[in-house]
PDB file of C-alpha atoms in Angstrom:
ATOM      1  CA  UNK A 330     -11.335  -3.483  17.131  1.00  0.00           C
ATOM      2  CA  UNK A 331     -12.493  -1.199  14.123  1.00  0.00           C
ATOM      3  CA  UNK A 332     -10.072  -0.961  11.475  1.00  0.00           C
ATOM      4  CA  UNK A 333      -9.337   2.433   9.454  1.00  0.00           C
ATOM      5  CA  UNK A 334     -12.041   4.428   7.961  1.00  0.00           C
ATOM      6  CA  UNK A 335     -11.790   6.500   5.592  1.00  0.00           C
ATOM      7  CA  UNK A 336     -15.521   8.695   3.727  1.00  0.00           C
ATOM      8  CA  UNK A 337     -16.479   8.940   1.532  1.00  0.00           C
ATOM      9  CA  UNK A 338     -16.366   5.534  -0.167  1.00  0.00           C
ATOM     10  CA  UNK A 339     -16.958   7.437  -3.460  1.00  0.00           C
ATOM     11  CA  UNK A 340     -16.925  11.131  -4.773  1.00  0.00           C
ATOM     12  CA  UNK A 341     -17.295  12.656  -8.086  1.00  0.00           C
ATOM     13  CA  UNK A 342     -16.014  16.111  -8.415  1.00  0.00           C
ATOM     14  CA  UNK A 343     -16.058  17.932 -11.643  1.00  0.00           C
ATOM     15  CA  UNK A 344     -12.067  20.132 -12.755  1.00  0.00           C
ATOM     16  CA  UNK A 345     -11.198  22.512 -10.635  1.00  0.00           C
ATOM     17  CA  UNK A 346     -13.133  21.928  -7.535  1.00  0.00           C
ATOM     18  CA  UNK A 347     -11.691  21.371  -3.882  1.00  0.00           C
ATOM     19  CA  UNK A 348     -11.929  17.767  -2.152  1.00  0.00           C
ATOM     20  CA  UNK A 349     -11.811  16.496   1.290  1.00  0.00           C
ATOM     21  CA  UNK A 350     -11.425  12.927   1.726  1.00  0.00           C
ATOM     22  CA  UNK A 351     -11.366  11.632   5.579  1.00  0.00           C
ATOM     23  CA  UNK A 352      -9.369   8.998   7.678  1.00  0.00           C
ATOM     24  CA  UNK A 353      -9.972   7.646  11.465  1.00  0.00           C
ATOM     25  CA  UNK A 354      -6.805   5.260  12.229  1.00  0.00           C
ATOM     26  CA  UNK A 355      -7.378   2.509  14.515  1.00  0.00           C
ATOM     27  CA  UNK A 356      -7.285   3.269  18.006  1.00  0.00           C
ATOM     28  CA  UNK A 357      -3.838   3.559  19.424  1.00  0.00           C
ATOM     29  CA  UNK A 358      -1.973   4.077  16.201  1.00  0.00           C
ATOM     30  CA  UNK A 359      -0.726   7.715  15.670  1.00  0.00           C
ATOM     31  CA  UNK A 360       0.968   7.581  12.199  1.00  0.00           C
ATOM     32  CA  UNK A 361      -0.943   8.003   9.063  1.00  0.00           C
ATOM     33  CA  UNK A 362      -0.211   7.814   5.774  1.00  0.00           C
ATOM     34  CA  UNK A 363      -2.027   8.750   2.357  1.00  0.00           C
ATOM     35  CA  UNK A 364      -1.657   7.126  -0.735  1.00  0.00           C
ATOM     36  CA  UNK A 365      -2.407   7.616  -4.401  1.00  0.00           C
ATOM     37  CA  UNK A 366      -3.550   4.518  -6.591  1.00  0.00           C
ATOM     38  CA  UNK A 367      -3.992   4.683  -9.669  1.00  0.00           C
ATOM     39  CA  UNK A 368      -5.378   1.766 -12.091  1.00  0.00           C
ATOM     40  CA  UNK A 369      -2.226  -0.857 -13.192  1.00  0.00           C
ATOM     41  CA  UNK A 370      -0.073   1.258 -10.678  1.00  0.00           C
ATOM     42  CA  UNK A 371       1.031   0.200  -7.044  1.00  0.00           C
ATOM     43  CA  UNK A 372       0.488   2.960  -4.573  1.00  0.00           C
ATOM     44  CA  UNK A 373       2.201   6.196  -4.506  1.00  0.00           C
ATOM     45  CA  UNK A 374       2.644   7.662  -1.220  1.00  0.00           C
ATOM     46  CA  UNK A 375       1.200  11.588  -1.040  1.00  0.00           C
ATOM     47  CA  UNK A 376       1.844  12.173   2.942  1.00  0.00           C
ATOM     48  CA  UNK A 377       2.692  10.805   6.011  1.00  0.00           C
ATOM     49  CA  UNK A 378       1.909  12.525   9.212  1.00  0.00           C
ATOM     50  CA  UNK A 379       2.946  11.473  13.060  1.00  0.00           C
ATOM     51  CA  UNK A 380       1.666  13.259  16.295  1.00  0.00           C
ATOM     52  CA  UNK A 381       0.239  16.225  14.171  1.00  0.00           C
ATOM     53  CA  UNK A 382       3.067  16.618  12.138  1.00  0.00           C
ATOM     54  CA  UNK A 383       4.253  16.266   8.353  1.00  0.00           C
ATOM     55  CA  UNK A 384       7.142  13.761   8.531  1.00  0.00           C
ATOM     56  CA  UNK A 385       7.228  12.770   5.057  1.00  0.00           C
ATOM     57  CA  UNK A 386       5.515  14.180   1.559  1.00  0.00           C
ATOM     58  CA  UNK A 387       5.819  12.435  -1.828  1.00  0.00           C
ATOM     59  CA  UNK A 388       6.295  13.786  -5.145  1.00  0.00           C
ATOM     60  CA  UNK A 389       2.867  15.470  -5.518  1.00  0.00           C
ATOM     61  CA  UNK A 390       2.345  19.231  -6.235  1.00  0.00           C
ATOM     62  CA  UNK A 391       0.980  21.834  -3.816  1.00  0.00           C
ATOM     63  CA  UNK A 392      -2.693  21.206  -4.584  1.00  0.00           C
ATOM     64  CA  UNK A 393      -2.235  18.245  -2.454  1.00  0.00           C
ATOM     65  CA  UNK A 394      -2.413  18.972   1.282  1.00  0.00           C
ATOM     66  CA  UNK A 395      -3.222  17.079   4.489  1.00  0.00           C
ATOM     67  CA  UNK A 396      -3.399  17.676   8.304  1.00  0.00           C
ATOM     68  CA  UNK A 397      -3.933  15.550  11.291  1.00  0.00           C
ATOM     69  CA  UNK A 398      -6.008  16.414  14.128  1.00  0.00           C
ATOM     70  CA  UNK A 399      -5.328  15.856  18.047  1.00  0.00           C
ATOM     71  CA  UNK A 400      -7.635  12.526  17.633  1.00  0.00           C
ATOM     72  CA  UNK A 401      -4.938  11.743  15.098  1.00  0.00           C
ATOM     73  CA  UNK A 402      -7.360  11.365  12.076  1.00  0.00           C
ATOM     74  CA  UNK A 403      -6.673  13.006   9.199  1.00  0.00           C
ATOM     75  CA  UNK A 404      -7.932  14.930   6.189  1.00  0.00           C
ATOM     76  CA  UNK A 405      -6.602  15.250   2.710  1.00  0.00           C
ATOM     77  CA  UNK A 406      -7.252  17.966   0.989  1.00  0.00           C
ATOM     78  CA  UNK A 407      -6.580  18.433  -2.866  1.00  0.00           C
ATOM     79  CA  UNK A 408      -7.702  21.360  -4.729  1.00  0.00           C
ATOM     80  CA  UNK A 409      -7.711  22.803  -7.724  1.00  0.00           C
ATOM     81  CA  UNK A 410      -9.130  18.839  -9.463  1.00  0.00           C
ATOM     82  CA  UNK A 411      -7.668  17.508 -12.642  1.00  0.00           C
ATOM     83  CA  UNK A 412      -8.848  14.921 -14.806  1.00  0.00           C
ATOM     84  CA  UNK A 413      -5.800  12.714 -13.712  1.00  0.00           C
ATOM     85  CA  UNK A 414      -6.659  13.136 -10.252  1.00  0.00           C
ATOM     86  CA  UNK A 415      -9.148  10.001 -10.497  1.00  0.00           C
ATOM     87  CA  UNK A 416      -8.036   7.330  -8.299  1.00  0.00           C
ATOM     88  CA  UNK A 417      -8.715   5.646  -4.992  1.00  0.00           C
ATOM     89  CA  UNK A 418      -7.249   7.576  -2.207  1.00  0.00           C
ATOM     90  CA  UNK A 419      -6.028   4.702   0.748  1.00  0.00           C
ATOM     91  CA  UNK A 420      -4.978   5.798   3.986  1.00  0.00           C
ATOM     92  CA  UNK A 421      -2.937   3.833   6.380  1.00  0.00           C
ATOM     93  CA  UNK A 422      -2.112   3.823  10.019  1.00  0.00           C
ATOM     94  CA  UNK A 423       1.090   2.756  11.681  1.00  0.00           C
ATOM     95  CA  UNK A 424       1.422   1.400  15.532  1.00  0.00           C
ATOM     96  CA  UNK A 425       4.033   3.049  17.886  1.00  0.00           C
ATOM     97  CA  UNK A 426       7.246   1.807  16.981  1.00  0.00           C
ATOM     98  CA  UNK A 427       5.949  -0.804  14.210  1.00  0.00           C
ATOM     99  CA  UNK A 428       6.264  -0.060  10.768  1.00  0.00           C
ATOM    100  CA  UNK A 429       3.375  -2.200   9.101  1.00  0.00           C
ATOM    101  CA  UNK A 430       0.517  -0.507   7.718  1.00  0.00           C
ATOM    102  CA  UNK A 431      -2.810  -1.126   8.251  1.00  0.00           C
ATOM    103  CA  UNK A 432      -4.970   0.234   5.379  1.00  0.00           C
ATOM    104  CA  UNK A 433      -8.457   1.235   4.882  1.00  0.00           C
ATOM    105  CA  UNK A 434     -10.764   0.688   2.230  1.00  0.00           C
ATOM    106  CA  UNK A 435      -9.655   3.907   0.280  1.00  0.00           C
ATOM    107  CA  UNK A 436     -11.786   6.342  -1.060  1.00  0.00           C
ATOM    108  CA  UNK A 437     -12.689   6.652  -4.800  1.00  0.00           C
ATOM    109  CA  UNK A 438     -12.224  10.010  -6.740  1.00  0.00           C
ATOM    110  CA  UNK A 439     -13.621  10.701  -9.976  1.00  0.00           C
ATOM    111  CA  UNK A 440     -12.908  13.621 -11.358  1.00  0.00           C
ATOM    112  CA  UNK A 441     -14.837  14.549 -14.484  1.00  0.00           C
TER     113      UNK A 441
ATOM    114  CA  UNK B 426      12.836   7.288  -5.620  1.00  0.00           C
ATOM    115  CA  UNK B 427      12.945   3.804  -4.972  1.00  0.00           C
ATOM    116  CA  UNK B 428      12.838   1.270  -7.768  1.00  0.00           C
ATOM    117  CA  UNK B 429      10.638  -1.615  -6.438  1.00  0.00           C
ATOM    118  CA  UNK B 430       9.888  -3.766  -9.360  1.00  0.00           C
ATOM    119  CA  UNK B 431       7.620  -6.964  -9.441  1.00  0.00           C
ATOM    120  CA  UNK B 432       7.168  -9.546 -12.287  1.00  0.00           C
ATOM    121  CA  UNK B 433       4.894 -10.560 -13.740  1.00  0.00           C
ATOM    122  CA  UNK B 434       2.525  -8.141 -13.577  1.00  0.00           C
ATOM    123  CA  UNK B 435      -0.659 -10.793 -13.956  1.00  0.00           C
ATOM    124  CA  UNK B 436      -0.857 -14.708 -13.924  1.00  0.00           C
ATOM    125  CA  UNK B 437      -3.600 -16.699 -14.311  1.00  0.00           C
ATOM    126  CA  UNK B 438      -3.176 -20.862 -12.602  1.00  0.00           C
ATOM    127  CA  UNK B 439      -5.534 -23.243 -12.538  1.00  0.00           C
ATOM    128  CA  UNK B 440      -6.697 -24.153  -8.970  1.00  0.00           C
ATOM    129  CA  UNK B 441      -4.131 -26.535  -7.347  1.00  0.00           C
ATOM    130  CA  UNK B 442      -1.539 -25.109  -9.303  1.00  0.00           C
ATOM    131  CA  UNK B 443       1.502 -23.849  -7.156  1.00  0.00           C
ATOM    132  CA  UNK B 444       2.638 -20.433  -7.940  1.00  0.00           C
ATOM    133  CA  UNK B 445       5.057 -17.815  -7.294  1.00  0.00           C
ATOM    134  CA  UNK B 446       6.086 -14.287  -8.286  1.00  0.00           C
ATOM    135  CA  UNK B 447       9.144 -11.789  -8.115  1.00  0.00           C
ATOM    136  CA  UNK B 448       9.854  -8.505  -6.293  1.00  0.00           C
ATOM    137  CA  UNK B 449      13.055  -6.929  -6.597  1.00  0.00           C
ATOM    138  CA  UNK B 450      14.292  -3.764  -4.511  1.00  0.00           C
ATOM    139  CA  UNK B 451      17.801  -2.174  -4.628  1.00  0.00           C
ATOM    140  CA  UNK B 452      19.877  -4.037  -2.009  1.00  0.00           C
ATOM    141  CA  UNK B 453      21.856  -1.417  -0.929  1.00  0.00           C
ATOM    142  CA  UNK B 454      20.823   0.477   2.162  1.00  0.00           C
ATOM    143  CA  UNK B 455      17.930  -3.097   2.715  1.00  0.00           C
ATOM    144  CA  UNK B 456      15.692  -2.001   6.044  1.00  0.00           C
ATOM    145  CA  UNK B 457      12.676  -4.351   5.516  1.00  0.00           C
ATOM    146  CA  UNK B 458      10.146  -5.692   2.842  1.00  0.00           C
ATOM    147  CA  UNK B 459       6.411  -6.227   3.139  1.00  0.00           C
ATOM    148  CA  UNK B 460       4.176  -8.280   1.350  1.00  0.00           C
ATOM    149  CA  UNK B 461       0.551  -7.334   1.080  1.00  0.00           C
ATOM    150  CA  UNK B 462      -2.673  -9.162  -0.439  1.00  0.00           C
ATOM    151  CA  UNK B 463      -5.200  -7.053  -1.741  1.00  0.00           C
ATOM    152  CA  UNK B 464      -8.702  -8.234  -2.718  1.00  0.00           C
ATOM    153  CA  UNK B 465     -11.014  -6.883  -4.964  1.00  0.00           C
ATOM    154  CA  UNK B 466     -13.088  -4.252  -3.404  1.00  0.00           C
ATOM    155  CA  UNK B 467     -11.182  -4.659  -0.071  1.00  0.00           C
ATOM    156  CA  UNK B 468      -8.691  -2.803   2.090  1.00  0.00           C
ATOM    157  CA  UNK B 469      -4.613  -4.416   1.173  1.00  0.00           C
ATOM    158  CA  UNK B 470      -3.770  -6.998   3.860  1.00  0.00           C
ATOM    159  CA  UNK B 471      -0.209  -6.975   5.593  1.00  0.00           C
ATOM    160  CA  UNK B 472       0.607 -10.839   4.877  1.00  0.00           C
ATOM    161  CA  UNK B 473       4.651 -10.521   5.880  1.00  0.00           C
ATOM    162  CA  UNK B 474       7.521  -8.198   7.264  1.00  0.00           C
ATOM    163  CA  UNK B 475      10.768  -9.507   6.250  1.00  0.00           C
ATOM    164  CA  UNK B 476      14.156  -8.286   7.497  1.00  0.00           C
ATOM    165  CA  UNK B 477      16.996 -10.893   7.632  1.00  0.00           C
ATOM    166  CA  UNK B 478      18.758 -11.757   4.533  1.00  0.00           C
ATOM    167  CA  UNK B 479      17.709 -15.596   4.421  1.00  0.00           C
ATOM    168  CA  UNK B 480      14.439 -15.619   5.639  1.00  0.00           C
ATOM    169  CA  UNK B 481      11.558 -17.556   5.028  1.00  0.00           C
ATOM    170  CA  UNK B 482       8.559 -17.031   6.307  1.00  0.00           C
ATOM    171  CA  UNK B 483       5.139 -18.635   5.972  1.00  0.00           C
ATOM    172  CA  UNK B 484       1.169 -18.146   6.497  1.00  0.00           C
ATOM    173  CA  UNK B 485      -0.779 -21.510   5.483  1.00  0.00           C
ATOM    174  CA  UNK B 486       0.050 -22.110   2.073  1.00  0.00           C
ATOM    175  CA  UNK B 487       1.520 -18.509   0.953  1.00  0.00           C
ATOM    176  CA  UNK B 488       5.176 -18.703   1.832  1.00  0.00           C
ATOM    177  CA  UNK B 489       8.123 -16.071   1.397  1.00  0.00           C
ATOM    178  CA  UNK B 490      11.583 -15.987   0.912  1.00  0.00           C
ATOM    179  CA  UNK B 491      14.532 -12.817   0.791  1.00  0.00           C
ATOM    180  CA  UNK B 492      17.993 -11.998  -0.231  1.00  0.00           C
ATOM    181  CA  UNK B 493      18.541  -8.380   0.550  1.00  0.00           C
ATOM    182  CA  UNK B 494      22.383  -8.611  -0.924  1.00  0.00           C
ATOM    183  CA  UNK B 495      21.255  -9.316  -4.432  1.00  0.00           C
ATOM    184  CA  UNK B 496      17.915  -7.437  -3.839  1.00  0.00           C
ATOM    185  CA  UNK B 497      14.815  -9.887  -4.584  1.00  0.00           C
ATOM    186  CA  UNK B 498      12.142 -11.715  -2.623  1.00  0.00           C
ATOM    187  CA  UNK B 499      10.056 -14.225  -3.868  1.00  0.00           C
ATOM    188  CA  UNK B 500       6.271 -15.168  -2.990  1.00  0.00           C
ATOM    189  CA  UNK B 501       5.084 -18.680  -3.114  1.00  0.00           C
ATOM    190  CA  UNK B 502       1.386 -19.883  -3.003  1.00  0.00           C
ATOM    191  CA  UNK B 503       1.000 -23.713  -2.617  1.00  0.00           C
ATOM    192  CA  UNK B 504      -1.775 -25.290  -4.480  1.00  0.00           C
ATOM    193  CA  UNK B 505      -3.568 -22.323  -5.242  1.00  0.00           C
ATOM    194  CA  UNK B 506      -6.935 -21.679  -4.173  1.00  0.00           C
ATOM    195  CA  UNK B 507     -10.101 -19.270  -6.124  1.00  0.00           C
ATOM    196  CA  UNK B 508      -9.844 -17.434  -3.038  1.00  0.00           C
ATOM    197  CA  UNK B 509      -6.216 -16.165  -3.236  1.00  0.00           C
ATOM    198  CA  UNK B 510      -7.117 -14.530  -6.396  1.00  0.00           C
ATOM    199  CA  UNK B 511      -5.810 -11.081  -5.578  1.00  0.00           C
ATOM    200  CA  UNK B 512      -2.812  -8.469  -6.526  1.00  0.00           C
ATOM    201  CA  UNK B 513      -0.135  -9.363  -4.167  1.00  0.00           C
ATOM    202  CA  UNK B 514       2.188  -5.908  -3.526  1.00  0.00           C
ATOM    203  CA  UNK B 515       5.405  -6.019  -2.345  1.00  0.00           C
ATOM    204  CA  UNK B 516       7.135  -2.340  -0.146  1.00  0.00           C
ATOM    205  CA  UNK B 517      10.263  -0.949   0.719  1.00  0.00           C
ATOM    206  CA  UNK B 518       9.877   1.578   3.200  1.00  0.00           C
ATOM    207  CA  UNK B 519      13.106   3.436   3.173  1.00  0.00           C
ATOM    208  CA  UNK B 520      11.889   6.885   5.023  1.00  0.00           C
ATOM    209  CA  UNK B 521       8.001   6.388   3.390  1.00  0.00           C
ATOM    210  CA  UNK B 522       7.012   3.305   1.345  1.00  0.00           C
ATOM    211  CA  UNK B 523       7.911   1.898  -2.034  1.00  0.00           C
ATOM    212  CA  UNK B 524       4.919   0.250  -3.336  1.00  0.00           C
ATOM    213  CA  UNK B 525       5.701  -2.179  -6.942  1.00  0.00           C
ATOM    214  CA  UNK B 526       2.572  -1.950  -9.437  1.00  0.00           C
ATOM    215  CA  UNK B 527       1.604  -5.140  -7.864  1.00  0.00           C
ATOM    216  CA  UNK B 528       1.396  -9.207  -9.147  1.00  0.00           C
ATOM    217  CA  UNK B 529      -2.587  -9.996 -10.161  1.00  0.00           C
ATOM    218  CA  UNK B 530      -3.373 -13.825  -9.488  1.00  0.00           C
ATOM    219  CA  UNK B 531      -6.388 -14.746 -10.965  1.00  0.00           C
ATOM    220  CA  UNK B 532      -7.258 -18.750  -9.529  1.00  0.00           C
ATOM    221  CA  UNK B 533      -9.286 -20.368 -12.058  1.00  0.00           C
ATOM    222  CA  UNK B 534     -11.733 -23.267 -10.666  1.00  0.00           C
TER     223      UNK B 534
END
């Protein structure tokens, strides 16, 4: 079975510009999550989203926005880039009634 | 927020050493705690779910123990290997997850 994917693998985005980073959970599993890791930091959760719908948003401001689609992969979006922005960007899906994770390879922002 | 705190934040063994690090969660309100492995340039691994004050649970030679009422759980590595150089996390989800900043264990050969 494929695992989560998330793309791009890397992005550099210059202050003030809008990204989209992407996640496919694995097949069957219709909870994601989205987290923010930053270097000597564990991750920070941003969003987690079940059957379409927010069911739980971390302390992040409005910039920060995600959806998830009827295929139950999911986009965040973040606009308005600041420097401190630059981290990797994991996403994680949950089984049906199971609460471990299973994460992809996250997605690496550089904002410059 | 959730204080989930681990110690110490990087240790470096010699191969064969035996190892083990700390996470500590607040005890009150305990629903579960996961361990995770995360490799260099790889995605983090789920290595255990642990629920029951008391348990002990075990995957080769990584073992792990909990005591939700005073709020810690320990991680043990058995004669440690080059290849389980990695941050080990530790999470309390308690309505999202509660990540700790993570144990680095670098293996030397």
């Amino acid at each position: 079975d494929a695992g989560v994917t998330q793309s791009p693998t890397h992005l550099i985005k210059t202050r003030g510009q809008h990204v989209t980073l992407r996640c496919s959970p694995i097949s069957g599993h219709k909870s994601v999550s989205w987290y923010q890791q930053v270097l000597g930091q564990g991750p920070q959760f941003i969003f987690q989203y079940y059957e379409k719908e927010e069911r739980g948003r971390g302390n992040f401001p409005d910039r920060f926005s995600a959806r998830q689609f009827p295929n139950y992969s999911s986009e965040l979006n973040v606009n308005a880039l600041l420097l401190g922005d630059s981290a990797l960007y994991l996403c994680a899906s949950t089984p049906v009634g199971h609460y471990e994770q299973y994460f992809g390879p996250g997605t690496r922002l550089t904002v410059t | 927020i959730l204080n989930v705190e681990q110690s110490p934040q990087s240790l470096h063994v010699q191969e064969g050493d035996s190892t083990n690090f700390t996470c500590s969660f607040p005890s009150s309100n305990f629903y579960a705690l996961h361990w995770y492995r995360w490799e260099t340039a790889k995605s983090p691994e789920a290595l255990f779910v642990m629920t029951l004050n008391g348990d002990e649970k075990k995957k080769g030679r990584i073992s792990a123990t909990l005591n939700t009422k005073e709020g810690y759980s320990y991680l043990y590595i058995k004669g440690s290997q080059p290849e389980d150089s990695a941050t080990y996390l530790c999470a309390h989800p308690w309505g999202k997850f509660y990540f700790g900043s993570g144990t680095k264990l670098n293996v030397k050969p």
